[in-house]
Amino acid sequence: MRATAIAQPNIAVVKYWGKRDLARNLPAVGSISITLSTLYTEMQVEIETGLVDDALLVNGAENRTLLARVSNCLNIVAGTDRPAVRVSSRSNFPIAAGLASSASAFAALVVAADAVFALSLPRAQLASLAGRASGSAARSLLGGFVELENDANDISVTNLLGATDWPLEIVVAITAPGPKPVSSGDAMEISRRTSPFYDLWIEQQAGDLAEARAAIEQRDLQRLGAIAEHNCLKMHSVMLGSRPPMIYWNSATVACMQTIRELQASGVNVFFTIDAGPQLKAICAATDAATVRAALAATDGVVEVMQSGVGEGARLLST
Ligand code: 2P0
């Protein structure tokens, strides 16, 4: 028995930062994201007779570091009595570098596991299970513009707009493709325990979500950009104020922000966001993507530029 699923990462315009419940990996705040179309992770899960322990290949190489997290996610989906499986993932973009590779990986994993173990779980439940493995993964179960709502006991995801409702482009400036020094999960906990700005971050999130929701409903890119840049820089301020301080940016990240400011000053409707890594993501109308891409590619320290439209949620490719 074998199943293969595909999922795209998502980029949050209102960020998830901080956990309310570590054991169940419940986020402390809601978030809103855009699911990408061209970056992807394909995940194959295979039940193999005689296999004693789970095995994991990531881009063709055995990966023991991620194996425990993958096994744990499979246990959450299918229970601990399940047979051992061989898991193989392949991503077409750098992993663990602030490009939401865990979102696409765990979204694809739950969809493949659901098929291989013949569970036929509803999508809402798959999103909740993916979120247990990686908070942002829940959002990649859906396409388009997705809100993750955070109630007392669980999370749920809803579509604010479908994949074709607002044809934006996301231009990703890669400034350092290597893995990040501190995982998002660890960094969130350091923020919660030590940042003097953490409580304010949590307190203001409902207002930021409402503003982003309204901007998306009106398809108002300038309004969305204003709240998304504010929310992103506020999240990084929480990290800057932590002890030890956490700075995911490098000089090229800052140069990219300046490039976006120059584009904005010249009348291009574009905004940026940055996650737990040094890459900058610029979001603009499809008609401006070539201009934005050229400007970021010409920015000092940018090693590669990737581009994506808005994509669909995780789905099964084959069984
Ligand atoms: C986000 N990030 O909303 C935020 C912004 C990074 C910065 O969700 O610990 O890998 O696995 O639940 O999902 C990255 O965090 O964290 C993330 P875990 P995850 O996209």
PDB file of N, CA and C and ligand atoms in Angstrom, residues 12 15-17 19 25 69 102 133-136 139 184-185 188 235 275-276, ligand 1:
ATOM      1  N   ALA A  12       2.254  33.614   5.542  1.00  0.00           N
ATOM      2  CA  ALA A  12       1.287  34.325   6.387  1.00  0.00           C
ATOM      3  C   ALA A  12       1.394  35.833   6.185  1.00  0.00           C
ATOM      4  N   LYS A  15       0.698  36.825  11.122  1.00  0.00           N
ATOM      5  CA  LYS A  15       1.549  35.684  11.493  1.00  0.00           C
ATOM      6  C   LYS A  15       1.078  34.919  12.733  1.00  0.00           C
ATOM      7  N   TYR A  16       1.446  33.650  12.729  1.00  0.00           N
ATOM      8  CA  TYR A  16       1.365  32.800  13.924  1.00  0.00           C
ATOM      9  C   TYR A  16       2.718  32.916  14.634  1.00  0.00           C
ATOM     10  N   TRP A  17       2.723  33.379  15.861  1.00  0.00           N
ATOM     11  CA  TRP A  17       3.966  33.397  16.637  1.00  0.00           C
ATOM     12  C   TRP A  17       3.624  33.190  18.104  1.00  0.00           C
ATOM     13  N   LYS A  19       2.868  29.818  21.232  1.00  0.00           N
ATOM     14  CA  LYS A  19       2.002  28.657  21.457  1.00  0.00           C
ATOM     15  C   LYS A  19       1.244  28.827  22.768  1.00  0.00           C
ATOM     16  N   ASN A  25       0.399  21.564  20.704  1.00  0.00           N
ATOM     17  CA  ASN A  25       0.875  22.518  19.692  1.00  0.00           C
ATOM     18  C   ASN A  25      -0.217  23.478  19.231  1.00  0.00           C
ATOM     19  N   ARG A  69       9.534  13.485  14.439  1.00  0.00           N
ATOM     20  CA  ARG A  69       8.391  14.385  14.231  1.00  0.00           C
ATOM     21  C   ARG A  69       7.389  13.789  13.232  1.00  0.00           C
ATOM     22  N   SER A 102       7.925  23.091   6.555  1.00  0.00           N
ATOM     23  CA  SER A 102       7.201  22.164   7.429  1.00  0.00           C
ATOM     24  C   SER A 102       5.701  22.257   7.157  1.00  0.00           C
ATOM     25  N   ALA A 133       1.271  18.784  14.276  1.00  0.00           N
ATOM     26  CA  ALA A 133       2.673  18.554  13.906  1.00  0.00           C
ATOM     27  C   ALA A 133       3.398  19.866  13.643  1.00  0.00           C
ATOM     28  N   SER A 134       2.719  20.802  13.004  1.00  0.00           N
ATOM     29  CA  SER A 134       3.318  22.094  12.674  1.00  0.00           C
ATOM     30  C   SER A 134       2.177  23.081  12.482  1.00  0.00           C
ATOM     31  N   GLY A 135       2.157  24.121  13.292  1.00  0.00           N
ATOM     32  CA  GLY A 135       1.006  25.028  13.313  1.00  0.00           C
ATOM     33  C   GLY A 135       0.631  25.533  11.929  1.00  0.00           C
ATOM     34  N   SER A 136       1.629  25.941  11.160  1.00  0.00           N
ATOM     35  CA  SER A 136       1.343  26.533   9.854  1.00  0.00           C
ATOM     36  C   SER A 136       0.857  25.495   8.843  1.00  0.00           C
ATOM     37  N   ARG A 139      -2.830  25.372   7.635  1.00  0.00           N
ATOM     38  CA  ARG A 139      -3.285  26.323   6.612  1.00  0.00           C
ATOM     39  C   ARG A 139      -3.079  25.787   5.202  1.00  0.00           C
ATOM     40  N   SER A 184      11.631  27.592  14.532  1.00  0.00           N
ATOM     41  CA  SER A 184      10.523  28.502  14.877  1.00  0.00           C
ATOM     42  C   SER A 184       9.934  28.134  16.227  1.00  0.00           C
ATOM     43  N   GLY A 185       9.762  26.832  16.445  1.00  0.00           N
ATOM     44  CA  GLY A 185       9.139  26.380  17.696  1.00  0.00           C
ATOM     45  C   GLY A 185       9.942  26.838  18.911  1.00  0.00           C
ATOM     46  N   MET A 188       9.708  30.658  19.266  1.00  0.00           N
ATOM     47  CA  MET A 188       8.422  31.107  19.810  1.00  0.00           C
ATOM     48  C   MET A 188       8.413  30.982  21.335  1.00  0.00           C
ATOM     49  N   MET A 235       6.066  41.116  14.804  1.00  0.00           N
ATOM     50  CA  MET A 235       6.516  39.780  15.206  1.00  0.00           C
ATOM     51  C   MET A 235       8.041  39.755  15.365  1.00  0.00           C
ATOM     52  N   ASP A 275       9.517  35.719   7.327  1.00  0.00           N
ATOM     53  CA  ASP A 275       9.170  34.737   8.365  1.00  0.00           C
ATOM     54  C   ASP A 275      10.396  34.413   9.220  1.00  0.00           C
ATOM     55  N   ALA A 276      10.434  33.221   9.795  1.00  0.00           N
ATOM     56  CA  ALA A 276      11.544  32.884  10.692  1.00  0.00           C
ATOM     57  C   ALA A 276      12.754  32.425   9.871  1.00  0.00           C
TER      58      ALA A 276
HETATM   59  C1  2P0 B   1       3.632  31.810  10.197  1.00  0.00           C
HETATM   60  N1  2P0 B   1       5.750  30.978  11.165  1.00  0.00           N
HETATM   61  O1  2P0 B   1       2.515  32.234  10.533  1.00  0.00           O
HETATM   62  C2  2P0 B   1       4.764  32.012  11.179  1.00  0.00           C
HETATM   63  C3  2P0 B   1       5.519  33.267  10.919  1.00  0.00           C
HETATM   64  C4  2P0 B   1       7.082  31.501  11.108  1.00  0.00           C
HETATM   65  C5  2P0 B   1       6.950  32.949  11.208  1.00  0.00           C
HETATM   66  O2  2P0 B   1       4.278  29.347  11.358  1.00  0.00           O
HETATM   67  O3  2P0 B   1       6.366  24.994  15.908  1.00  0.00           O
HETATM   68  O4  2P0 B   1       6.963  25.658  11.581  1.00  0.00           O
HETATM   69  O5  2P0 B   1       5.934  23.644  13.845  1.00  0.00           O
HETATM   70  O6  2P0 B   1       4.049  24.864  14.980  1.00  0.00           O
HETATM   71  O7  2P0 B   1       4.458  26.076  11.752  1.00  0.00           O
HETATM   72  C6  2P0 B   1       6.491  28.670  11.368  1.00  0.00           C
HETATM   73  O8  2P0 B   1       6.157  27.857  12.391  1.00  0.00           O
HETATM   74  O9  2P0 B   1       5.861  26.090  13.827  1.00  0.00           O
HETATM   75  C7  2P0 B   1       5.433  29.685  11.302  1.00  0.00           C
HETATM   76  P1  2P0 B   1       5.523  24.819  14.689  1.00  0.00           P
HETATM   77  P2  2P0 B   1       5.819  26.301  12.272  1.00  0.00           P
HETATM   78  O10 2P0 B   1       3.831  31.302   9.072  1.00  0.00           O
END
